[in-house]
Each structure stands twice: as structure tokens, then as C-alpha cells.
mmCIF file of C-alpha atoms in Angstrom:
data_model
loop_
_atom_site.group_PDB
_atom_site.id
_atom_site.type_symbol
_atom_site.label_atom_id
_atom_site.label_comp_id
_atom_site.label_asym_id
_atom_site.label_seq_id
_atom_site.Cartn_x
_atom_site.Cartn_y
_atom_site.Cartn_z
ATOM 1 C CA MET A 1 20.231 36.891 44.695
ATOM 2 C CA LEU A 2 17.277 35.115 44.763
ATOM 3 C CA ALA A 3 16.139 36.965 41.499
ATOM 4 C CA SER A 4 20.043 37.213 39.290
ATOM 5 C CA THR A 5 19.447 33.016 40.065
ATOM 6 C CA ILE A 6 15.934 32.545 38.535
ATOM 7 C CA ARG A 7 17.276 35.268 35.704
ATOM 8 C CA ARG A 8 20.605 32.379 35.033
ATOM 9 C CA ILE A 9 17.799 29.200 35.160
ATOM 10 C CA PHE A 10 15.314 31.144 32.677
ATOM 11 C CA PHE A 11 18.328 32.000 30.212
ATOM 12 C CA SER A 12 20.065 28.760 30.498
ATOM 13 C CA PHE A 13 16.798 26.836 30.613
ATOM 14 C CA THR A 14 15.617 28.602 27.579
ATOM 15 C CA PHE A 15 18.805 27.915 25.557
ATOM 16 C CA ILE A 16 18.562 24.445 26.079
ATOM 17 C CA LEU A 17 14.990 24.053 25.146
ATOM 18 C CA VAL A 18 15.650 25.976 21.744
ATOM 19 C CA PHE A 19 19.044 23.804 21.157
ATOM 20 C CA SER A 20 17.278 20.499 21.935
ATOM 21 C CA ALA A 21 14.429 21.302 19.498
ATOM 22 C CA SER A 22 16.611 22.128 16.403
ATOM 23 C CA SER A 23 16.759 19.435 13.682
ATOM 24 C CA GLN A 24 19.634 17.086 12.950
ATOM 25 C CA ALA A 25 20.292 17.960 9.123
ATOM 26 C CA GLU A 26 22.398 15.278 7.395
ATOM 27 C CA THR A 27 24.212 14.787 3.886
ATOM 28 C CA ILE A 28 23.477 11.494 2.344
ATOM 29 C CA SER A 29 24.935 10.188 -0.545
ATOM 30 C CA TYR A 30 23.793 7.157 -2.580
ATOM 31 C CA ASN A 31 26.163 5.378 -4.993
ATOM 32 C CA VAL A 32 24.410 5.393 -9.063
ATOM 33 C CA THR A 33 25.303 2.480 -10.782
ATOM 34 C CA ALA A 34 22.727 1.163 -14.426
ATOM 35 C CA SER A 35 22.815 -1.931 -15.615
ATOM 36 C CA GLY A 36 19.911 -3.900 -17.547
ATOM 37 C CA GLY A 37 18.106 -0.361 -18.195
ATOM 38 C CA ALA A 38 17.571 -0.080 -15.062
ATOM 39 C CA TYR A 39 19.404 2.936 -12.339
ATOM 40 C CA PHE A 40 20.761 1.012 -8.573
ATOM 41 C CA ILE A 41 21.067 3.065 -5.849
ATOM 42 C CA ASP A 42 23.124 1.628 -3.531
ATOM 43 C CA GLY A 43 23.032 -1.595 -5.339
ATOM 44 C CA VAL A 44 19.447 -2.005 -5.251
ATOM 45 C CA SER A 45 17.122 -1.765 -8.844
ATOM 46 C CA ARG A 46 14.916 0.866 -9.016
ATOM 47 C CA ALA A 47 14.726 1.699 -5.295
ATOM 48 C CA GLU A 48 11.981 3.803 -4.799
ATOM 49 C CA LEU A 49 13.339 6.668 -2.195
ATOM 50 C CA GLN A 50 12.182 8.386 0.879
ATOM 51 C CA LEU A 51 13.918 11.986 1.217
ATOM 52 C CA THR A 52 13.459 14.323 4.453
ATOM 53 C CA VAL A 53 13.101 17.828 4.506
ATOM 54 C CA GLY A 54 15.958 19.596 5.711
ATOM 55 C CA ASN A 55 19.028 16.635 4.731
ATOM 56 C CA THR A 56 21.029 17.346 1.703
ATOM 57 C CA TYR A 57 20.876 14.544 -0.795
ATOM 58 C CA VAL A 58 23.933 13.480 -2.945
ATOM 59 C CA PHE A 59 23.435 10.959 -6.457
ATOM 60 C CA THR A 60 26.768 10.099 -7.422
ATOM 61 C CA GLY A 61 28.870 7.762 -9.519
ATOM 62 C CA PHE A 62 26.062 7.478 -12.355
ATOM 63 C CA PRO A 63 27.668 7.012 -16.166
ATOM 64 C CA GLY A 64 27.778 10.043 -18.112
ATOM 65 C CA PHE A 65 25.791 8.055 -21.296
ATOM 66 C CA HIS A 66 22.764 7.577 -18.230
ATOM 67 C CA PRO A 67 22.814 11.210 -16.880
ATOM 68 C CA LEU A 68 20.378 11.010 -13.712
ATOM 69 C CA ARG A 69 17.828 13.782 -13.519
ATOM 70 C CA LEU A 70 14.575 14.882 -10.940
ATOM 71 C CA SER A 71 11.453 15.654 -12.092
ATOM 72 C CA THR A 72 7.702 15.629 -10.991
ATOM 73 C CA THR A 73 6.509 13.643 -13.862
ATOM 74 C CA ASP A 74 6.690 10.003 -14.099
ATOM 75 C CA ASN A 75 9.568 9.321 -16.056
ATOM 76 C CA GLY A 76 10.912 13.024 -16.568
ATOM 77 C CA SER A 77 10.784 14.107 -20.265
ATOM 78 C CA TRP A 78 9.952 10.361 -21.037
ATOM 79 C CA GLY A 79 6.598 10.950 -19.544
ATOM 80 C CA GLY A 80 6.017 14.834 -20.778
ATOM 81 C CA GLY A 81 7.584 16.214 -17.715
ATOM 82 C CA VAL A 82 10.544 18.826 -17.084
ATOM 83 C CA ASN A 83 13.865 18.619 -15.063
ATOM 84 C CA TYR A 84 12.982 20.004 -11.479
ATOM 85 C CA GLN A 85 15.669 22.531 -10.418
ATOM 86 C CA ASP A 86 15.051 23.751 -7.377
ATOM 87 C CA ASN A 87 17.603 23.827 -5.045
ATOM 88 C CA VAL A 88 19.241 21.013 -7.534
ATOM 89 C CA THR A 89 23.420 20.888 -8.414
ATOM 90 C CA THR A 90 24.000 18.881 -11.337
ATOM 91 C CA THR A 91 27.340 17.479 -12.646
ATOM 92 C CA SER A 92 28.559 15.582 -15.426
ATOM 93 C CA ASN A 93 28.240 12.158 -12.834
ATOM 94 C CA SER A 94 26.671 13.673 -9.218
ATOM 95 C CA ILE A 95 23.388 15.455 -8.877
ATOM 96 C CA THR A 96 22.720 17.008 -5.135
ATOM 97 C CA ILE A 97 19.692 18.541 -3.766
ATOM 98 C CA VAL A 98 19.000 20.634 -1.107
ATOM 99 C CA VAL A 99 15.036 18.807 0.510
ATOM 100 C CA THR A 100 13.021 21.977 1.703
ATOM 101 C CA GLU A 101 9.532 22.210 2.977
ATOM 102 C CA ASP A 102 8.403 23.097 -0.554
ATOM 103 C CA THR A 103 9.617 20.216 -2.444
ATOM 104 C CA PRO A 104 7.217 17.827 -3.779
ATOM 105 C CA ASN A 105 7.490 14.186 -4.204
ATOM 106 C CA LEU A 106 9.828 13.859 -7.397
ATOM 107 C CA PHE A 107 11.219 10.916 -9.605
ATOM 108 C CA TYR A 108 14.571 10.448 -10.849
ATOM 109 C CA TYR A 109 15.124 8.949 -14.314
ATOM 110 C CA CYS A 110 17.421 9.045 -16.957
ATOM 111 C CA GLN A 111 17.819 12.542 -19.039
ATOM 112 C CA ASN A 112 18.878 9.466 -22.304
ATOM 113 C CA HIS A 113 17.053 6.616 -21.999
ATOM 114 C CA SER A 114 12.966 5.331 -20.702
ATOM 115 C CA GLY A 115 11.930 3.807 -17.269
ATOM 116 C CA MET A 116 15.806 3.360 -15.746
ATOM 117 C CA GLY A 117 14.213 5.135 -12.371
ATOM 118 C CA ALA A 118 11.627 5.042 -9.779
ATOM 119 C CA ALA A 119 9.945 7.186 -7.195
ATOM 120 C CA ILE A 120 11.371 9.926 -4.407
ATOM 121 C CA THR A 121 8.643 10.466 -1.676
ATOM 122 C CA ILE A 122 9.445 13.627 0.297
ATOM 123 C CA ALA A 123 9.169 13.007 4.083
ATOM 124 C CA PRO A 124 8.710 16.176 6.820
ATOM 125 C CA THR A 125 10.912 16.730 9.400
ATOM 126 C CA TYR A 126 11.318 15.075 12.743
ATOM 127 C CA ASP A 127 13.818 16.455 15.665
ATOM 128 C CA ASN A 128 15.087 13.577 16.447
ATOM 129 C CA VAL A 129 16.932 11.146 13.781
ATOM 130 C CA ILE A 130 18.793 7.834 16.153
ATOM 131 C CA SER A 131 21.314 5.394 15.011
ATOM 132 C CA TYR A 132 21.915 2.232 15.323
ATOM 133 C CA SER A 133 25.231 0.338 14.681
ATOM 134 C CA VAL A 134 24.181 -3.712 13.236
ATOM 135 C CA THR A 135 26.645 -6.444 13.151
ATOM 136 C CA ALA A 136 25.904 -9.808 12.722
ATOM 137 C CA ALA A 137 27.503 -13.045 14.405
ATOM 138 C CA GLY A 138 26.987 -16.088 14.984
ATOM 139 C CA GLY A 139 23.477 -16.363 13.941
ATOM 140 C CA ALA A 140 22.422 -12.905 15.167
ATOM 141 C CA TYR A 141 22.332 -9.743 14.936
ATOM 142 C CA PHE A 142 24.070 -7.254 17.443
ATOM 143 C CA ILE A 143 22.205 -3.683 17.900
ATOM 144 C CA ASP A 144 25.017 -1.296 19.200
ATOM 145 C CA GLY A 145 26.748 -4.630 20.369
ATOM 146 C CA VAL A 146 23.637 -5.639 22.522
ATOM 147 C CA LEU A 147 22.735 -9.221 20.950
ATOM 148 C CA ARG A 148 19.379 -9.403 18.974
ATOM 149 C CA ASP A 149 18.477 -6.256 21.617
ATOM 150 C CA GLN A 150 14.231 -5.456 21.584
ATOM 151 C CA LEU A 151 13.911 -2.153 20.323
ATOM 152 C CA ASN A 152 11.958 0.865 21.269
ATOM 153 C CA PHE A 153 10.738 3.112 18.934
ATOM 154 C CA THR A 154 8.235 6.397 19.554
ATOM 155 C CA PRO A 155 6.159 8.375 16.528
ATOM 156 C CA GLY A 156 7.963 11.389 15.251
ATOM 157 C CA ASN A 157 10.879 9.852 15.511
ATOM 158 C CA THR A 158 13.391 8.486 12.174
ATOM 159 C CA TYR A 159 15.296 5.634 13.013
ATOM 160 C CA VAL A 160 18.497 3.805 11.063
ATOM 161 C CA PHE A 161 19.800 0.597 11.236
ATOM 162 C CA ASP A 162 23.820 1.085 9.363
ATOM 163 C CA GLY A 163 26.244 -1.225 8.872
ATOM 164 C CA PHE A 164 24.826 -4.530 8.532
ATOM 165 C CA PRO A 165 26.453 -6.857 6.048
ATOM 166 C CA SER A 166 25.406 -7.323 2.481
ATOM 167 C CA GLY A 167 25.246 -11.535 3.566
ATOM 168 C CA HIS A 168 22.631 -10.526 6.246
ATOM 169 C CA PRO A 169 20.251 -7.865 4.725
ATOM 170 C CA LEU A 170 18.018 -6.526 7.913
ATOM 171 C CA LEU A 171 15.081 -5.837 6.859
ATOM 172 C CA LEU A 172 11.331 -5.238 8.917
ATOM 173 C CA THR A 173 8.013 -7.130 9.630
ATOM 174 C CA ALA A 174 4.979 -7.120 11.435
ATOM 175 C CA THR A 175 5.494 -11.172 12.106
ATOM 176 C CA PRO A 176 7.762 -12.825 14.576
ATOM 177 C CA ASP A 177 11.000 -13.602 12.031
ATOM 178 C CA GLY A 178 9.138 -12.126 8.640
ATOM 179 C CA THR A 179 9.048 -14.163 5.731
ATOM 180 C CA HIS A 180 10.450 -17.207 7.386
ATOM 181 C CA ASN A 181 7.326 -17.338 9.996
ATOM 182 C CA GLY A 182 5.061 -16.241 6.916
ATOM 183 C CA GLY A 183 5.042 -12.469 6.688
ATOM 184 C CA VAL A 184 6.076 -10.138 3.981
ATOM 185 C CA SER A 185 8.393 -7.050 4.392
ATOM 186 C CA TYR A 186 6.866 -3.844 6.350
ATOM 187 C CA THR A 187 8.022 -1.184 4.143
ATOM 188 C CA ASP A 188 5.351 1.950 4.754
ATOM 189 C CA GLY A 189 8.269 5.093 5.506
ATOM 190 C CA VAL A 190 11.026 2.576 5.062
ATOM 191 C CA THR A 191 13.963 3.438 2.673
ATOM 192 C CA VAL A 192 16.604 0.618 1.726
ATOM 193 C CA SER A 193 19.996 0.817 0.470
ATOM 194 C CA ALA A 194 22.995 -1.812 0.395
ATOM 195 C CA ASN A 195 23.974 -1.990 4.080
ATOM 196 C CA ARG A 196 21.087 1.017 5.777
ATOM 197 C CA LEU A 197 17.558 0.986 6.357
ATOM 198 C CA GLU A 198 15.491 3.777 7.007
ATOM 199 C CA ILE A 199 12.218 4.290 9.094
ATOM 200 C CA VAL A 200 9.984 7.140 9.562
ATOM 201 C CA VAL A 201 7.694 6.542 12.481
ATOM 202 C CA THR A 202 4.369 7.739 12.537
ATOM 203 C CA GLU A 203 1.203 7.143 14.940
ATOM 204 C CA GLN A 204 0.088 4.471 12.410
ATOM 205 C CA THR A 205 3.313 2.330 12.512
ATOM 206 C CA PRO A 206 2.583 -0.867 14.201
ATOM 207 C CA ALA A 207 4.698 -3.120 16.095
ATOM 208 C CA LEU A 208 7.606 -4.323 14.377
ATOM 209 C CA TYR A 209 10.203 -6.874 14.561
ATOM 210 C CA TYR A 210 13.779 -6.712 12.729
ATOM 211 C CA TYR A 211 14.766 -9.625 10.567
ATOM 212 C CA CYS A 212 17.117 -11.129 8.444
ATOM 213 C CA LEU A 213 16.214 -11.803 4.344
ATOM 214 C CA TYR A 214 18.533 -14.829 4.472
ATOM 215 C CA HIS A 215 18.807 -16.504 7.607
ATOM 216 C CA PRO A 216 15.675 -17.248 10.462
ATOM 217 C CA GLY A 217 15.981 -16.434 14.190
ATOM 218 C CA MET A 218 18.477 -13.487 13.954
ATOM 219 C CA GLY A 219 16.258 -10.694 14.633
ATOM 220 C CA ALA A 220 13.863 -9.174 17.816
ATOM 221 C CA SER A 221 10.829 -7.302 18.467
ATOM 222 C CA ILE A 222 10.544 -3.603 18.151
ATOM 223 C CA SER A 223 7.828 -1.731 20.308
ATOM 224 C CA ILE A 224 5.927 1.402 19.267
ATOM 225 C CA ALA A 225 5.434 3.440 22.741
ATOM 226 C CA LEU A 226 2.798 6.594 22.436
ATOM 227 C CA ALA A 227 4.304 10.196 21.661
ATOM 228 C CA GLU A 228 6.057 11.231 24.401
ATOM 229 C CA GLU A 229 5.344 14.550 25.598
ATOM 230 C CA ASN A 230 8.976 15.725 25.868
ATOM 231 C CA VAL A 231 10.839 18.793 25.871
ATOM 232 C CA PRO A 232 11.750 19.428 22.168
ATOM 233 C CA ALA A 233 7.764 19.065 21.765
ATOM 234 C CA MET A 234 6.727 21.731 22.822
ATOM 235 C CA GLY A 235 7.874 23.443 20.334
ATOM 236 C CA LEU A 236 8.346 27.445 20.342
ATOM 237 C CA GLY A 237 4.693 28.397 21.631
ATOM 238 C CA GLY A 238 5.712 25.699 25.206
ATOM 239 C CA ILE A 239 8.989 27.251 25.081
ATOM 240 C CA LEU A 240 7.803 31.148 25.067
ATOM 241 C CA LEU A 241 4.658 29.630 28.235
ATOM 242 C CA ILE A 242 7.738 28.760 30.232
ATOM 243 C CA GLY A 243 9.415 31.807 29.477
ATOM 244 C CA LEU A 244 6.166 33.724 30.796
ATOM 245 C CA LEU A 245 6.215 32.044 33.856
ATOM 246 C CA LEU A 246 9.593 32.110 34.815
ATOM 247 C CA THR A 247 9.946 35.963 34.041
ATOM 248 C CA ALA A 248 6.550 36.195 36.614
ATOM 249 C CA VAL A 249 8.587 34.386 38.975
ATOM 250 C CA VAL A 250 11.441 37.171 38.605
ATOM 251 C CA ARG A 251 9.144 39.683 38.872
ATOM 252 C CA ARG A 252 7.600 38.384 41.868
ATOM 253 C CA ALA A 253 10.988 38.028 43.682
ATOM 254 C CA ASN A 254 12.060 41.338 42.829
ATOM 255 C CA ARG A 255 9.125 42.893 44.252
ATOM 256 C CA ARG A 256 9.811 40.820 47.526
ATOM 257 C CA ILE A 257 13.659 41.813 47.961
ATOM 258 C CA SER A 258 12.377 45.271 46.997
#
């Protein structure tokens, strides 16, 4: 009876570990327009993008006379490069790329006109993607409904601020209240679109603040914790070690019962 119970615990525990350790793949769409000799990605002119391994990215909406393409060379064919095609699907006004561990840093560019695009950085996979719903009212941000919520980030995680209105663009900074207090926007590992900000937190990420580009006093602080030694972070080696230990316990219990 004891051995059977331990076996059930072992298999349940192993399943939880494997399930928890899996990455959260996403499909992320960018709306692409063109004006004044430049691409606008979700309304941002020549936005520099950061794509994460394991995710699928769709660039959609660009006009037929400004066909967007990808390349490992700055400005693509205009800079002497060629189109990047690995895991890329192209239609008349959309291009989809599945980012893998082999995907290099890229550039998006217009096949018909020089100088319209910008750089794409490829970031590694992280086990945890945490999303915050952001609203604004009464001169303050609400994070998941909490007024000026003070946040805590952990290295190895990706954090997404989603839904803030265009009249209150959210940015990050290392200075309280950002540019309203003499600071500058923090951009390392940060991708910004019209109403979405994503940051990949590393051990080098400093303590931060989120703030509104247009209005002072709307945000709050973000502390950076030490990387947690949590279960998913153990990886396959940790799972196997626990499995071996539990197997030894089962065998010892069997010997005692017999």
C-alpha cells in the first residue's frame, strides 16, 4: 500500500514538473503601415523589435507596393543581402515567421524601397510570460485593477504590459517618474508597440519604474528580485534527480513491506 502510494506521488509530481517547465508559445501580430518612406509597426515609425524563440510573429497589412521582407543584412537587398526564408511564410500583404533557436538577428525592409525598416533582435526562450492588463483613470495607471501597483520582476521572465490607451503610453525608466524627473526611457530588452510594452528581464536589469510619457505621477516602482530557484528552473536534470530519489524511496519501501 505504501509503495503504491509513493508511486502515484512520484508520477503525479513528475507530470507537474514537466507540465510547469514547458514554455508558453504565443502568436503575436504586428499591424504594418507605410508612410513618408518608413514602415510603422503598430503605429511606431521604424520600430526596433525583439522576437522571442518559440513564438510565431505575423506582420500584416502592409500595402502591395511596399512588400515587407526579412534579411540578415541591414536594409536587405539594398544593402547587398538576400531575403531570409527559414520558417517564413509570405503572402501579398503579410509575412509570418516562426522563431527558433537557430533564427539569427534580422532586419525587416521594403523590397521595393530603401531605408524603410529597422532591426529585429532574437531573444532566448523564457519559461514564464506574465501579462498585466493596464488601464488609466484619474491621473494614474491601474495594473490588473490595482492603483499604481508596485511590481516585482524576476530575471528569466518576460513581462507584458497590455492595453494601455494611446493617450497614456506606458514606458519604463530607471528614474522615478522618468522624463518628468530628468530621466530617460529604459530600452534594454524592451519592445514597444501602440498599446503594448514587453520586457525580457535579465540579471542585469536594474530596478525600474513605469510611467506615462505624457503625464507625470501616473506610475510606480518595479523591483528586480534574485532569480528564483523554483521548480521549473531546475530543468530536466533536476527532474531526473528527483525521480531517482523517489525511485530509491519506493524500492526501500518495497523491501520493508516484503
